[in-house]
mmCIF file of C-alpha atoms and ligand atoms in Angstrom:
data_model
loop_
_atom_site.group_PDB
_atom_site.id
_atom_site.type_symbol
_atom_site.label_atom_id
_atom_site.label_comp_id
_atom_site.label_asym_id
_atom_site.label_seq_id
_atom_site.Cartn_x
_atom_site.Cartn_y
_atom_site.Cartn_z
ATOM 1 C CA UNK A 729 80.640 88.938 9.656
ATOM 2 C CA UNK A 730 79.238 86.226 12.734
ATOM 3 C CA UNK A 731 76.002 86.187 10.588
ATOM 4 C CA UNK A 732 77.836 85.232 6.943
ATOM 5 C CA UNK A 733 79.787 82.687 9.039
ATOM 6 C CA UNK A 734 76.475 81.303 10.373
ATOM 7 C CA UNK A 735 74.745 81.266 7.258
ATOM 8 C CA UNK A 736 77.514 78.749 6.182
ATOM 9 C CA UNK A 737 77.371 76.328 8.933
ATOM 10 C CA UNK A 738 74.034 76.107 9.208
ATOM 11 C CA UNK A 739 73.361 73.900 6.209
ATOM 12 C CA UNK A 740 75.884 71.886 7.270
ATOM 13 C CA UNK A 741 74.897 70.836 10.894
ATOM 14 C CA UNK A 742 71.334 70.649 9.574
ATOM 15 C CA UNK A 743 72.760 67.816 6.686
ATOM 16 C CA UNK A 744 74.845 65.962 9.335
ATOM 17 C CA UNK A 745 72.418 63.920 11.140
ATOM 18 C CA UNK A 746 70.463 62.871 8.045
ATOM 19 C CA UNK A 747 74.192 61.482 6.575
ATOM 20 C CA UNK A 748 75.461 59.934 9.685
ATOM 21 C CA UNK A 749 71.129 58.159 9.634
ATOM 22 C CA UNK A 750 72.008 56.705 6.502
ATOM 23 C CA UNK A 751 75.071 55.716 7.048
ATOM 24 C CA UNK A 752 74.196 53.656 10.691
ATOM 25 C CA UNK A 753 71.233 52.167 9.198
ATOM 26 C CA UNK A 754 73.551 50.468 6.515
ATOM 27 C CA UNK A 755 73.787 46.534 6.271
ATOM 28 C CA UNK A 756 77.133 44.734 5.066
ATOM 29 C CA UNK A 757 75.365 41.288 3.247
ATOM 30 C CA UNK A 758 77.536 38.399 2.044
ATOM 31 C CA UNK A 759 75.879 35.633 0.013
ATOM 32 C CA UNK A 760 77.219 32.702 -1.521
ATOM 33 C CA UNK A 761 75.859 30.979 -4.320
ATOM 34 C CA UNK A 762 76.259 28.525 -7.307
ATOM 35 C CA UNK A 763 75.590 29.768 -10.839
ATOM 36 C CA UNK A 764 74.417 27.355 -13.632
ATOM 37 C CA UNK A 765 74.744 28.428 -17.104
ATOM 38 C CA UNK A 766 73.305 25.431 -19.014
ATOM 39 C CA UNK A 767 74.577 25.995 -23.267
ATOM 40 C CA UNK A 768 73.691 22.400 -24.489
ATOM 41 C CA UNK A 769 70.178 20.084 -24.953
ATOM 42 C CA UNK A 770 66.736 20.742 -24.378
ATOM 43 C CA UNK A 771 66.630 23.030 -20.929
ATOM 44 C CA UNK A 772 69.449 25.105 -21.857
ATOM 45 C CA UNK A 773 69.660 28.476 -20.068
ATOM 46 C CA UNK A 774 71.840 30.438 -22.196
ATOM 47 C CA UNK A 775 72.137 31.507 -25.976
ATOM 48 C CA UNK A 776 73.554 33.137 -28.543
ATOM 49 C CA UNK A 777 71.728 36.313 -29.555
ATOM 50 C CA UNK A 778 69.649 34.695 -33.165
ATOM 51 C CA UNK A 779 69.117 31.343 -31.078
ATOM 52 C CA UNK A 780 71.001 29.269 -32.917
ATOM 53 C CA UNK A 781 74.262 27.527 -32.229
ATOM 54 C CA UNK A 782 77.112 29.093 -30.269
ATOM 55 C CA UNK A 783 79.256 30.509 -33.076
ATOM 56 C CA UNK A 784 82.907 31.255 -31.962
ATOM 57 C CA UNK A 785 83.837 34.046 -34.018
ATOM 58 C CA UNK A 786 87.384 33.186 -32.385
ATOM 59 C CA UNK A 787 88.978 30.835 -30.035
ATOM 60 C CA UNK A 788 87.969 33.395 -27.195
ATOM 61 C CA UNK A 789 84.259 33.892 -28.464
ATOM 62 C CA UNK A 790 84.974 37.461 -29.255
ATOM 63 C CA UNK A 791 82.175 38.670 -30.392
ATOM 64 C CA UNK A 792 79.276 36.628 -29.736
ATOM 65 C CA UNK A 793 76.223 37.645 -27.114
ATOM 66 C CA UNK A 794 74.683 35.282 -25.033
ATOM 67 C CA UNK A 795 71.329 35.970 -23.545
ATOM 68 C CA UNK A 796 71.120 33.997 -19.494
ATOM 69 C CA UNK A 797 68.336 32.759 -17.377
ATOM 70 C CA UNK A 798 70.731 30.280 -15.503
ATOM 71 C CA UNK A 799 69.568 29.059 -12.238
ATOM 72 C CA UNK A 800 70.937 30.271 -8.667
ATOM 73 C CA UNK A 801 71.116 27.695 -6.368
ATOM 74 C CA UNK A 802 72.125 27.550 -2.579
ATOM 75 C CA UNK A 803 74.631 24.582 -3.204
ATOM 76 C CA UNK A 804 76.806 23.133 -6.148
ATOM 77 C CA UNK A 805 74.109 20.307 -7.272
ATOM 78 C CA UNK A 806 71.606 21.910 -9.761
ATOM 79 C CA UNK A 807 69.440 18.358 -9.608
ATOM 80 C CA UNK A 808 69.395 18.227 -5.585
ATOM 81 C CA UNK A 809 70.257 21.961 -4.143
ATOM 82 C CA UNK A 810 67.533 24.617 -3.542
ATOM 83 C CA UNK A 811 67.021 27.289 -6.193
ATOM 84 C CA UNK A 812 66.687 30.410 -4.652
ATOM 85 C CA UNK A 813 66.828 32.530 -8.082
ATOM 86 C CA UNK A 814 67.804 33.072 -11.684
ATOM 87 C CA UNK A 815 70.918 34.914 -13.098
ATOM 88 C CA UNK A 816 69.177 37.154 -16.140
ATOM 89 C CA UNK A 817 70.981 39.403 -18.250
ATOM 90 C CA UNK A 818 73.746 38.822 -21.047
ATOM 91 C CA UNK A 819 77.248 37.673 -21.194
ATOM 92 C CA UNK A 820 79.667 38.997 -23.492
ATOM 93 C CA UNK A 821 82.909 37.597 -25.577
ATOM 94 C CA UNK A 822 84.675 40.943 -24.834
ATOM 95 C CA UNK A 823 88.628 39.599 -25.533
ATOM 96 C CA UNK A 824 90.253 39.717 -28.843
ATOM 97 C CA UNK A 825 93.145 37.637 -27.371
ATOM 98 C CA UNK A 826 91.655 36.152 -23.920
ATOM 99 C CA UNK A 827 88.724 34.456 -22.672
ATOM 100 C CA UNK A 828 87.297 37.311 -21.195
ATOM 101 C CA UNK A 829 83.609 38.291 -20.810
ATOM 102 C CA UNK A 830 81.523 41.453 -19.824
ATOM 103 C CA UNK A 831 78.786 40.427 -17.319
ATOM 104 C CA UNK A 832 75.687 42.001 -17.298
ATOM 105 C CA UNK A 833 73.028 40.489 -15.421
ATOM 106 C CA UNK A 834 70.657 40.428 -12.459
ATOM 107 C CA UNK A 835 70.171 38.080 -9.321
ATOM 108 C CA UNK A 836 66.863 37.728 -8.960
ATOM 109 C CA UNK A 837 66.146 35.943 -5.659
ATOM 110 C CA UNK A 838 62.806 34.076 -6.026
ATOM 111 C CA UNK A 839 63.205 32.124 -1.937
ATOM 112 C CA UNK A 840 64.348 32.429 0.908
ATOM 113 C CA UNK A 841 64.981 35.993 2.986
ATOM 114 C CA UNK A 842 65.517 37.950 -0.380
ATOM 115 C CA UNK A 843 62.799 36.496 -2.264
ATOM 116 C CA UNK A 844 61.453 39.666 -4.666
ATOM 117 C CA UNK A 845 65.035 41.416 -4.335
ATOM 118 C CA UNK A 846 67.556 41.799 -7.159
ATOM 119 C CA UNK A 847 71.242 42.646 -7.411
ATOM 120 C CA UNK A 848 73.254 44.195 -10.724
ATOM 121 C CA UNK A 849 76.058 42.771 -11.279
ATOM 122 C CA UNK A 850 78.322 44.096 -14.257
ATOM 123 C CA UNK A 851 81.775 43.275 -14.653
ATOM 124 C CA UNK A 852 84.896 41.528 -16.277
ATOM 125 C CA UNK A 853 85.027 37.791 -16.152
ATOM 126 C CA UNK A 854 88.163 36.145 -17.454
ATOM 127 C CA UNK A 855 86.953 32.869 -17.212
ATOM 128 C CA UNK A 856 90.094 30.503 -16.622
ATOM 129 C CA UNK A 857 91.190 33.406 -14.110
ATOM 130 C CA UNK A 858 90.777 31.376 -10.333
ATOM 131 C CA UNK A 859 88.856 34.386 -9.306
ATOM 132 C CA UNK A 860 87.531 37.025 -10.677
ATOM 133 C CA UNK A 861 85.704 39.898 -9.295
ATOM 134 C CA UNK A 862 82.629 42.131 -10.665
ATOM 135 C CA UNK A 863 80.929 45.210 -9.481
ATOM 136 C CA UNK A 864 77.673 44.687 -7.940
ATOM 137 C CA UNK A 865 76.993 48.026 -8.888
ATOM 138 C CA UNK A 866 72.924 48.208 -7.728
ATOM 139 C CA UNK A 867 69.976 46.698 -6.382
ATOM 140 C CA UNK A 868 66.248 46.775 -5.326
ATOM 141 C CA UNK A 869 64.183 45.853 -2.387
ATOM 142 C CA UNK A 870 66.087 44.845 0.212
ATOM 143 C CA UNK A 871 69.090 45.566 -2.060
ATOM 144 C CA UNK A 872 68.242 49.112 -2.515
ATOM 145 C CA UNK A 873 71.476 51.520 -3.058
ATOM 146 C CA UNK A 874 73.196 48.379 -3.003
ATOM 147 C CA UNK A 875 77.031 48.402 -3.524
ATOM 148 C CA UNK A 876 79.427 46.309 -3.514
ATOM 149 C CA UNK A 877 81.383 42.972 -4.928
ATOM 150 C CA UNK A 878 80.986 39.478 -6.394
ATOM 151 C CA UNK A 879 84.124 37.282 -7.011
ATOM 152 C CA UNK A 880 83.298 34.138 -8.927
ATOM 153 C CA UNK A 881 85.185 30.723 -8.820
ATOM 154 C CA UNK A 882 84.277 27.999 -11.021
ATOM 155 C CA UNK A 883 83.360 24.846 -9.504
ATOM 156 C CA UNK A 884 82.984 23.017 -12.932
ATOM 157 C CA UNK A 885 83.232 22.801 -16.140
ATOM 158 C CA UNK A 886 81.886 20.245 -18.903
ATOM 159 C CA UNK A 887 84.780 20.939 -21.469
ATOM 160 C CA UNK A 888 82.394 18.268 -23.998
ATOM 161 C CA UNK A 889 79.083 20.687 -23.626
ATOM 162 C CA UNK A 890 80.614 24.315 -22.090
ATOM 163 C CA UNK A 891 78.328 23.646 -19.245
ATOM 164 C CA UNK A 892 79.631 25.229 -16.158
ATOM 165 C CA UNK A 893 78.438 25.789 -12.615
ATOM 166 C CA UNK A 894 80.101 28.885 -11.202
ATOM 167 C CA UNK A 895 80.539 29.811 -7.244
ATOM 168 C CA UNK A 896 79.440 33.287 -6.960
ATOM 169 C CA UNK A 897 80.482 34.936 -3.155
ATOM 170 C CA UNK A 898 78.447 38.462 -2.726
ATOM 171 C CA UNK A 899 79.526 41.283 -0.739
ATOM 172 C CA UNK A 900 77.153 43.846 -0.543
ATOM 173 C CA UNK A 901 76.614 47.285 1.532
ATOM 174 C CA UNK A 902 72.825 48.210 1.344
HETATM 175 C C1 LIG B 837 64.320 19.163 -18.862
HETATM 176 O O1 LIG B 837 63.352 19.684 -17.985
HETATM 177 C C2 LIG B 837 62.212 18.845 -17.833
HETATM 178 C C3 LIG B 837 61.198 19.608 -16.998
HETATM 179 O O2 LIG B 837 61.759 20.090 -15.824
HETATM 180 C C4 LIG B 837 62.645 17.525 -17.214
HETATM 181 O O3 LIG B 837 61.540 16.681 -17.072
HETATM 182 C C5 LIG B 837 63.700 16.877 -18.087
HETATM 183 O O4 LIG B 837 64.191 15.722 -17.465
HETATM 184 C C6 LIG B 837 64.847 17.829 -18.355
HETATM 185 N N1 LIG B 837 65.759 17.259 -19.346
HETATM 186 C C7 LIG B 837 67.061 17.155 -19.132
HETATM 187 C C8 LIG B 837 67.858 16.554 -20.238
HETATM 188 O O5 LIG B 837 67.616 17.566 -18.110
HETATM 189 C C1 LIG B 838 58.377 34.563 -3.238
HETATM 190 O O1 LIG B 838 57.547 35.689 -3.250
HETATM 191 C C2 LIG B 838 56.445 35.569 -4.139
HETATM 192 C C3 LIG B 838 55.748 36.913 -4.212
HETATM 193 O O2 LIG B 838 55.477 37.416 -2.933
HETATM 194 C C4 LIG B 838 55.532 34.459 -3.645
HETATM 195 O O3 LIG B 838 54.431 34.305 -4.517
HETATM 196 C C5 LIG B 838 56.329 33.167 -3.623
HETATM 197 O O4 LIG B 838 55.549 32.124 -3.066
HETATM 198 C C6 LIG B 838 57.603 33.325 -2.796
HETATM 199 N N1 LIG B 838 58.405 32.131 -2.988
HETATM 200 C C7 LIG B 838 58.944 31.460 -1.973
HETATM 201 C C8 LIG B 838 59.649 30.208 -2.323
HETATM 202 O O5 LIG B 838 58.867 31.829 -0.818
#
């Protein structure tokens, strides 16, 4: 009877100080950046899926894939602030009756103290929402078993071209 109960303990006191290694050695990260998704003239950084002109299927752009490489920059300026990455992945028209999107996309950080890392980020983006929040739902290198949160606030928006730059706040456990 003592030797069944043993034989059922012992796994778990030999697992605990492996989980409680893990879970000491974890980092809480917050990083704040601007997003720049260019749509219009010669160094644009997103388009439609076919390359050629953004076709709204609707008023809400259901329908329609966009393929990013939009700069990541440490402040709002594109011309004057420091690129420290690139956004790459799609964006989605995902609403039939809102502006909503489905994010898919990675930060790649190309400067700075995360230079070679990424972080996925998937999520819903209603764009005229004042925040919305995403699920960073991944990384690698220094953002390995990343988890977390991005909410995204837009700084501005070119209603002429559709340019926008976007204030993305990260909060990642890794
Ligand atoms: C496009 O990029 C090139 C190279 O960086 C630059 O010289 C040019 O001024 C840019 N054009 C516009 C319209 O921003
Ligand atoms: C980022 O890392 C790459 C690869 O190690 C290196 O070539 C590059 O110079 C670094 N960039 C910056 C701005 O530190």
């Amino acid at each position: 009877m003592a030797a069944a109960v043993l034989l059922l303990v012992l796994p778990i006191l030999a697992a605990a100080p492996a989980a409680s290694a893990t879970s000491s050695g974890e980092k809480d990260t917050h990083i704040k950046l601007y997003w720049h998704d260019v749509v219009t003239g010669p160094n644009r950084t997103a388009v439609p899926v076919g390359g050629g002109a953004v076709t709204n299927t609707s008023r809400t752009a259901f329908g329609t894939v966009i393929v990013i490489d939009d700069p990541l920059t440490e402040g709002p300026d594109l011309k004057s602030s420091k690129l420290v990455g690139r956004a790459q992945g799609t964006y989605i028209g995902a609403g039939k009756s809102e502006a909503s999107l489905m994010m898919n996309m990675n930060f790649v950080f190309q400067a700075g103290r995360y230079n070679g890392s990424t972080v996925a980020i998937m999520g819903r983006n209603a764009v005229f929402d004042a925040v919305r929040e995403m699920a960073v739902v991944g990384g690698t290198g220094m953002f390995r078993w990343a988890r977390g949160y991005a909410q995204a606030r837009t700084h501005a928006l070119d209603l002429k071209t559709g340019d926008a730059t976007v204030e993305y706040n990260l909060y990642i456990k890794h």
